C-alpha positions as CSV (number, residue, x, y, z in Angstrom):
1,M,3.2,-9.9,-26.7
2,N,0.6,-10.2,-23.9
3,K,1.2,-8.9,-20.3
4,I,2.9,-12.1,-19.0
5,E,5.1,-12.4,-22.1
6,T,6.1,-8.7,-21.8
7,L,6.8,-9.2,-18.1
8,Q,9.1,-12.1,-18.8
9,H,10.8,-10.7,-21.8
10,Y,11.7,-7.2,-20.6
11,F,11.7,-7.5,-16.8
12,G,12.7,-11.1,-16.2
13,H,9.8,-11.9,-13.8
14,Q,7.5,-14.9,-14.1
15,S,4.5,-13.3,-12.3
16,F,3.2,-10.0,-11.0
17,R,3.4,-8.8,-7.4
18,T,0.2,-8.1,-5.5
19,Q,-1.9,-5.3,-7.2
20,Q,0.5,-4.7,-10.1
21,E,-1.8,-6.4,-12.6
22,E,-4.8,-4.5,-11.3
23,V,-3.1,-1.2,-12.0
24,I,-1.7,-2.3,-15.4
25,D,-5.2,-3.4,-16.5
26,A,-6.7,0.0,-15.5
27,I,-4.0,1.8,-17.5
28,L,-4.5,-0.4,-20.5
29,N,-8.2,0.3,-20.3
30,G,-7.5,4.1,-20.5
31,Q,-8.5,4.9,-16.9
32,D,-6.9,7.5,-14.6
33,V,-5.1,5.8,-11.7
34,L,-3.9,6.7,-8.3
35,M,-1.6,4.0,-6.8
36,I,-0.2,4.1,-3.2
37,L,2.4,1.4,-2.7
38,P,5.4,1.3,-0.3
39,T,8.9,2.0,-1.5
40,G,10.2,-1.2,-3.2
41,G,6.7,-2.4,-4.0
42,G,7.2,-2.3,-7.8
43,K,5.4,0.9,-8.8
44,S,7.6,1.6,-11.8
45,L,6.7,-1.6,-13.5
46,C,3.0,-0.7,-13.3
47,Y,3.5,2.1,-15.9
48,Q,6.6,0.8,-17.7
49,L,5.0,-2.5,-18.8
50,P,1.7,-1.1,-20.3
51,S,3.8,1.5,-22.1
52,L,5.5,-1.3,-24.0
53,M,2.1,-2.7,-25.0
54,M,0.8,0.7,-26.4
55,S,1.7,2.4,-29.7
56,G,2.9,5.8,-28.5
57,V,5.1,7.4,-25.9
58,T,4.5,7.6,-22.1
59,I,5.5,10.9,-20.5
60,V,6.8,10.4,-16.9
61,V,7.0,13.4,-14.6
62,S,9.7,13.0,-11.9
63,P,11.1,15.4,-9.4
64,L,14.8,14.5,-9.4
65,L,17.3,14.4,-12.2
66,A,19.3,11.5,-10.6
67,L,16.1,9.5,-10.3
68,M,15.2,10.0,-13.9
69,H,18.8,9.2,-15.1
70,D,18.8,5.9,-13.1
71,Q,15.4,4.9,-14.5
72,V,16.5,5.6,-18.1
73,V,19.7,3.7,-17.7
74,A,17.9,0.7,-16.2
75,L,15.3,0.7,-19.0
76,R,17.9,0.9,-21.8
77,E,19.8,-2.0,-20.2
78,N,16.5,-4.0,-20.6
79,G,16.3,-3.1,-24.2
80,I,13.5,-0.5,-23.7
81,S,13.9,2.8,-25.7
82,S,13.7,5.7,-23.2
83,A,15.0,9.2,-22.7
84,M,15.0,12.1,-20.3
85,L,14.9,15.8,-21.1
86,S,16.6,18.1,-18.6
87,S,19.3,20.7,-18.2
88,M,21.9,17.9,-18.4
89,Q,21.4,17.5,-22.2
90,T,23.3,19.6,-24.8
91,A,21.3,21.3,-27.5
92,Q,22.3,18.6,-29.9
93,E,21.2,15.8,-27.6
94,T,17.9,17.5,-27.1
95,K,17.5,17.9,-30.9
96,E,18.1,14.1,-31.3
97,I,15.6,13.2,-28.6
98,A,13.0,15.4,-30.3
99,R,13.6,13.7,-33.6
100,D,13.3,10.3,-32.1
101,L,10.1,11.3,-30.4
102,Y,8.5,12.5,-33.6
103,Q,9.6,9.2,-35.3
104,N,8.0,7.3,-32.5
105,R,11.2,5.6,-31.4
106,I,10.9,6.3,-27.7
107,K,8.5,4.5,-25.4
108,L,9.1,6.4,-22.2
109,L,10.2,10.0,-21.8
110,Y,11.2,11.3,-18.4
111,V,10.9,15.0,-17.7
112,A,10.8,17.4,-14.7
113,P,7.5,19.2,-14.0
114,E,9.0,22.6,-14.5
115,R,10.2,21.6,-18.0
116,L,6.9,19.8,-18.9
117,M,4.7,22.8,-18.1
118,Q,6.6,25.3,-20.2
119,D,4.4,26.6,-23.0
120,G,6.9,25.8,-25.6
121,F,7.3,22.2,-24.4
122,L,3.5,21.7,-24.1
123,N,3.2,22.8,-27.7
124,F,6.0,20.5,-28.7
125,I,4.3,17.4,-27.3
126,M,0.9,18.3,-28.6
127,D,1.8,16.5,-31.9
128,L,3.0,13.4,-30.2
129,N,1.0,10.1,-29.8
130,I,0.9,10.2,-26.0
131,N,-0.2,6.9,-24.3
132,F,-0.7,8.5,-20.8
133,F,1.0,10.8,-18.3
134,V,2.7,9.4,-15.2
135,V,3.1,11.6,-12.1
136,D,5.7,9.9,-10.0
137,E,6.1,11.0,-6.3
138,A,2.6,12.4,-6.6
139,H,2.4,13.5,-3.0
140,C,4.5,16.5,-4.1
141,V,1.3,17.8,-5.7
142,S,-0.3,18.3,-2.3
143,E,0.4,21.2,0.1
144,W,-0.8,18.9,2.8
145,G,1.9,16.4,1.9
146,H,5.4,16.3,3.4
147,E,7.3,17.3,0.2
148,F,5.1,19.8,-1.5
149,R,6.7,21.3,-4.6
150,E,5.3,24.4,-6.3
151,H,6.2,23.1,-9.8
152,Y,4.0,20.0,-9.2
153,R,1.0,22.3,-8.6
154,M,1.3,23.4,-12.2
155,L,0.4,19.8,-13.3
156,S,-3.2,20.7,-12.7
157,Q,-3.1,22.2,-16.2
158,L,-2.4,18.8,-17.8
159,K,-6.1,17.8,-18.0
160,I,-6.9,21.2,-19.5
161,S,-4.3,20.8,-22.3
162,F,-4.8,17.1,-22.8
163,P,-8.4,16.4,-21.7
164,S,-8.5,12.9,-23.3
165,T,-5.1,11.7,-22.1
166,P,-5.2,9.5,-19.0
167,I,-3.0,10.3,-16.0
168,S,-1.5,7.7,-13.6
169,A,-0.3,9.1,-10.2
170,F,2.1,7.0,-8.0
171,T,3.3,7.6,-4.5
172,A,4.6,5.6,-1.5
173,T,2.9,7.7,1.1
174,A,-0.4,9.6,1.2
175,T,-2.8,10.2,4.0
176,Q,-6.5,10.4,3.1
177,L,-6.3,14.2,2.9
178,V,-3.3,14.0,0.5
179,R,-5.0,11.4,-1.7
180,E,-8.0,13.7,-2.1
181,D,-5.7,16.6,-2.9
182,I,-3.9,14.6,-5.6
183,V,-7.1,13.5,-7.2
184,S,-8.5,17.1,-7.1
185,N,-5.4,18.9,-8.3
186,L,-4.6,16.5,-11.1
187,Q,-8.3,16.5,-12.0
188,L,-8.3,12.7,-12.2
189,Q,-11.6,11.5,-13.7
190,N,-13.2,8.6,-11.7
191,P,-9.8,7.2,-11.0
192,K,-8.9,3.6,-10.1
193,I,-7.4,3.9,-6.7
194,V,-5.2,1.1,-5.6
195,T,-3.6,0.9,-2.2
196,G,-1.1,-1.7,-1.1
197,S,-0.4,-2.8,2.4
198,L,2.0,-0.4,4.2
199,F,3.4,-3.2,6.4
200,R,7.1,-3.8,5.5
201,S,7.5,-7.2,7.1
202,N,11.3,-7.2,6.6
203,L,11.9,-3.9,8.4
204,T,12.6,-3.9,12.2
205,I,11.8,-0.5,13.6
206,T,13.4,0.8,16.8
207,A,13.2,4.2,18.6
208,Q,15.4,5.4,21.4
209,H,15.7,8.5,23.5
210,R,18.8,10.2,22.3
211,Q,21.6,10.3,24.8
212,S,23.9,13.4,24.4
213,D,24.6,13.7,20.6
214,G,23.6,10.1,19.9
215,R,27.0,9.1,18.6
216,K,27.6,6.3,21.1
217,Q,24.1,4.8,20.3
218,L,24.9,5.1,16.6
219,I,28.2,3.2,17.0
220,N,26.6,0.5,19.1
221,F,23.9,0.1,16.4
222,L,26.5,0.0,13.5
223,K,28.5,-2.7,15.3
224,E,25.4,-4.9,15.3
225,Q,24.9,-4.4,11.6
226,G,28.3,-5.4,10.3
227,D,29.9,-4.4,7.0
228,V,26.7,-3.5,5.2
229,A,25.2,-0.4,3.4
230,G,23.1,2.1,5.2
231,I,21.9,5.7,5.4
232,V,22.2,8.0,8.4
233,Y,19.9,11.0,8.3
234,A,21.0,14.1,10.2
235,F,19.2,17.4,10.8
236,S,21.6,19.9,9.3
237,R,24.3,20.1,6.7
238,K,26.9,20.8,9.4
239,Q,25.7,17.7,11.4
240,T,26.0,15.4,8.3
241,E,29.7,16.5,7.8
242,A,30.5,16.1,11.5
243,V,28.9,12.7,11.9
244,A,30.6,11.5,8.6
245,K,33.9,12.7,9.9
246,Y,33.4,11.0,13.2
247,L,32.5,7.7,11.5
248,K,35.6,7.8,9.4
249,T,37.7,8.1,12.5
250,R,36.0,4.9,13.8
251,G,37.0,3.1,10.6
252,Y,33.7,3.3,8.6
253,K,33.6,4.1,4.9
254,A,31.3,7.1,5.2
255,E,30.6,10.3,3.3
256,A,28.4,13.3,3.8
257,F,25.6,14.3,1.4
258,H,23.6,17.5,1.4
259,A,22.2,20.1,-0.9
260,G,25.1,22.6,-0.3
261,L,27.7,20.3,-1.9
262,D,28.9,20.9,-5.4
263,N,27.1,18.8,-8.0
264,D,30.3,16.9,-8.8
265,I,30.7,15.9,-5.2
266,K,27.1,14.8,-4.9
267,K,27.4,12.7,-8.0
268,R,30.6,11.1,-6.8
269,V,29.1,10.2,-3.3
270,Y,25.9,8.9,-4.9
271,K,27.9,6.7,-7.4
272,N,30.3,5.4,-4.8
273,F,27.3,4.4,-2.6
274,V,25.4,2.7,-5.3
275,E,28.5,0.8,-6.5
276,D,29.4,-0.2,-2.9
277,N,32.6,1.8,-2.7
278,I,31.4,3.3,0.5
279,N,29.1,1.8,3.1
280,I,27.4,4.8,4.8
281,V,26.0,8.0,3.5
282,V,25.3,10.6,6.2
283,A,22.7,12.9,4.7
284,T,20.0,15.4,5.0
285,I,16.6,14.6,3.4
286,A,18.2,15.9,0.1
287,F,19.4,12.3,-0.3
288,G,17.3,9.2,-1.0
289,M,14.2,9.9,-3.0
290,G,14.2,7.2,-5.7
291,I,17.7,6.0,-5.0
292,D,18.4,3.0,-7.1
293,K,20.0,0.7,-4.5
294,S,18.0,-2.3,-3.2
295,N,20.5,-3.7,-0.7
296,I,20.4,-0.9,1.9
297,R,20.4,-2.8,5.2
298,F,19.8,0.0,7.7
299,V,18.5,3.6,8.1
300,V,19.3,5.7,11.1
301,H,17.7,9.0,12.1
302,M,19.9,11.1,14.4
303,N,17.0,13.4,15.0
304,M,13.2,13.1,14.9
305,P,11.9,13.9,11.3
306,K,9.3,16.6,11.0
307,T,6.5,14.2,9.9
308,L,5.6,10.6,10.0
309,E,5.3,10.7,6.2
310,N,9.0,11.7,6.0
311,Y,10.0,9.0,8.4
312,Y,8.1,6.2,6.7
313,Q,9.4,7.2,3.3
314,E,13.0,7.4,4.5
315,I,13.0,4.1,6.4
316,G,11.4,2.6,3.3
317,R,14.8,3.0,1.5
318,A,16.1,0.0,3.5
319,G,15.4,-3.6,2.5
320,R,14.0,-3.0,-1.0
321,D,15.4,-6.4,-2.0
322,G,13.0,-8.0,0.5
323,L,15.8,-9.1,2.9
324,D,15.9,-8.1,6.6
325,A,16.8,-4.5,7.4
326,K,17.0,-2.4,10.6
327,T,16.0,1.1,11.4
328,L,16.8,3.3,14.4
329,L,15.2,6.6,15.4
330,L,17.0,8.7,18.0
331,F,14.9,11.5,19.5
332,S,14.8,14.1,22.2
333,P,12.6,16.9,23.5
334,Q,14.9,19.4,21.7
335,D,13.8,17.9,18.3
336,I,10.2,19.0,18.9
337,V,11.4,22.5,19.8
338,Q,13.6,22.7,16.8
339,Q,10.9,21.5,14.4
340,K,8.3,23.8,15.8
341,S,10.6,26.8,15.5
342,F,10.4,26.6,11.7
343,I,6.6,26.9,11.9
344,D,6.2,29.5,14.6
345,D,6.8,32.5,12.3
346,L,4.3,31.4,9.6
347,P,1.1,33.3,9.4
348,N,-1.9,31.6,11.0
349,S,-3.5,29.3,8.6
350,P,-4.9,25.7,8.2
351,Y,-1.5,24.8,6.8
352,K,0.3,26.0,10.0
353,T,-2.2,24.1,12.2
354,N,-1.6,21.0,10.1
355,A,2.2,21.4,10.4
356,Y,2.0,21.5,14.2
357,E,-0.2,18.5,14.3
358,K,2.3,16.5,12.1
359,I,5.0,17.3,14.6
360,N,2.8,16.1,17.4
361,T,2.0,12.9,15.6
362,I,5.7,12.0,15.0
363,S,6.5,12.8,18.6
364,R,3.7,10.6,19.9
365,F,5.0,7.9,17.6
366,A,8.5,8.1,19.0
367,D,7.2,8.0,22.6
368,S,4.6,5.3,22.1
369,E,4.5,1.8,23.6
370,S,2.3,0.2,21.0
371,C,3.3,-1.6,17.7
372,R,5.1,0.9,15.5
373,H,4.1,-0.8,12.3
374,Q,0.5,-0.7,13.3
375,Q,0.8,3.0,14.2
376,I,2.2,3.9,10.8
377,A,-0.5,1.8,9.0
378,T,-3.3,3.5,11.0
379,Y,-2.0,6.9,10.2
380,F,-2.2,6.1,6.5
381,H,-5.7,4.5,6.9
382,D,-4.5,1.0,6.6
383,M,-5.4,-1.8,9.1
384,I,-2.9,-4.4,10.2
385,E,-2.4,-6.6,13.3
386,P,0.6,-5.9,15.6
387,C,3.8,-7.0,14.0
388,K,4.8,-9.2,17.1
389,N,8.5,-9.2,16.3
390,R,9.4,-6.4,13.9
391,C,9.5,-3.4,16.3
392,D,11.0,-2.7,19.7
393,N,7.7,-2.2,21.3
394,C,6.4,-5.7,20.3
395,I,9.8,-7.3,21.0
396,N,10.1,-5.7,24.4
397,P,6.6,-4.6,25.6
398,N,7.8,-3.9,29.2
399,K,10.4,-1.3,28.4
400,N,10.2,2.1,30.1
401,S,9.0,5.0,27.8
402,I,9.9,8.6,28.3
403,D,7.3,11.3,27.6
404,I,9.3,13.8,25.5
405,T,6.2,15.9,24.9
406,Q,6.2,17.1,28.5
407,D,9.9,17.7,28.5
408,A,9.6,19.7,25.3
409,R,6.9,22.0,26.8
410,K,9.4,22.9,29.5
411,L,11.8,24.1,26.8
412,L,9.2,26.2,24.9
């Protein structure tokens, strides 16, 4: 089958989205690739489709077990042979997957970076016919990024162990510095770099100075949304549980989610949310990366995130189906103080300076009076016109702003 036939047969689409075909062609031509495309832009198809047109197996590096599991389930439902290797498998299941790999029965293999880079595993896959490697959430490679993961740094060895095997890196968010770091660390050779527009035209962005604990503003916002699904991000585990409990007393089907919960509880909350048994998840940033739910209609931040990258990626979980979605950021001077307190004790270094600047950037964004979509695009080296009607600043240009930076200095 050719590209269009493969697209129609396995994915049910009649045509490619913007820039998907450009990336697919580069992969089929054996090039290294770096693709930056907003959440919901169709990155996964860019490596899944060419894998079906190639003779071997594609190895996909992904940071989260839940994300890998959802991808494998979705692929199998579409009739695509795929598997994941993780601590979730029994020894017998791992043995069966290994057998299927050697018999070339698997088209896509998902694996965490720490598993992939084990000497024994690298030796195991040496004998496989590997189409190419995929590094998903590639910003995790860069210490300048907002979600740096030490295990991702180890992926720099891939080109040494497999010098002739192409690598395709995908992310939704990357500044110019992070892009350069990804290319350098993964040792991408003359890569095809494809960047999609960061403007999410179906997202309405609003930021408000937080009054007290912000709960009254949250309830007013939720009343406007109706009975739809959404995520409320909170600063701490304690805050997620308190806000979830509060929402329940107000009649909302809400649950808390954070890294301190038992795995069984996290799985239950995730499943209930994806299957629409609950409407709202109140979470720390431990929730959301790669979540397989396209009909999230709103995202609320009860506190200012530590970076604009975090913020953009988190609001990007809303409206992945292309329908209208709303976002609300609540912020106060105390947020700046809180975020900077985590950095103050670090030794002086370029990383520390960069971390402070990221906090200053997100605080300026929260305070600003110009188009919020345009500010985000500019930060990521994209150029767009003001949105006109998709952010509070464009909808109401005469509103009064509050300079929280000055207030924060008084607290320091």
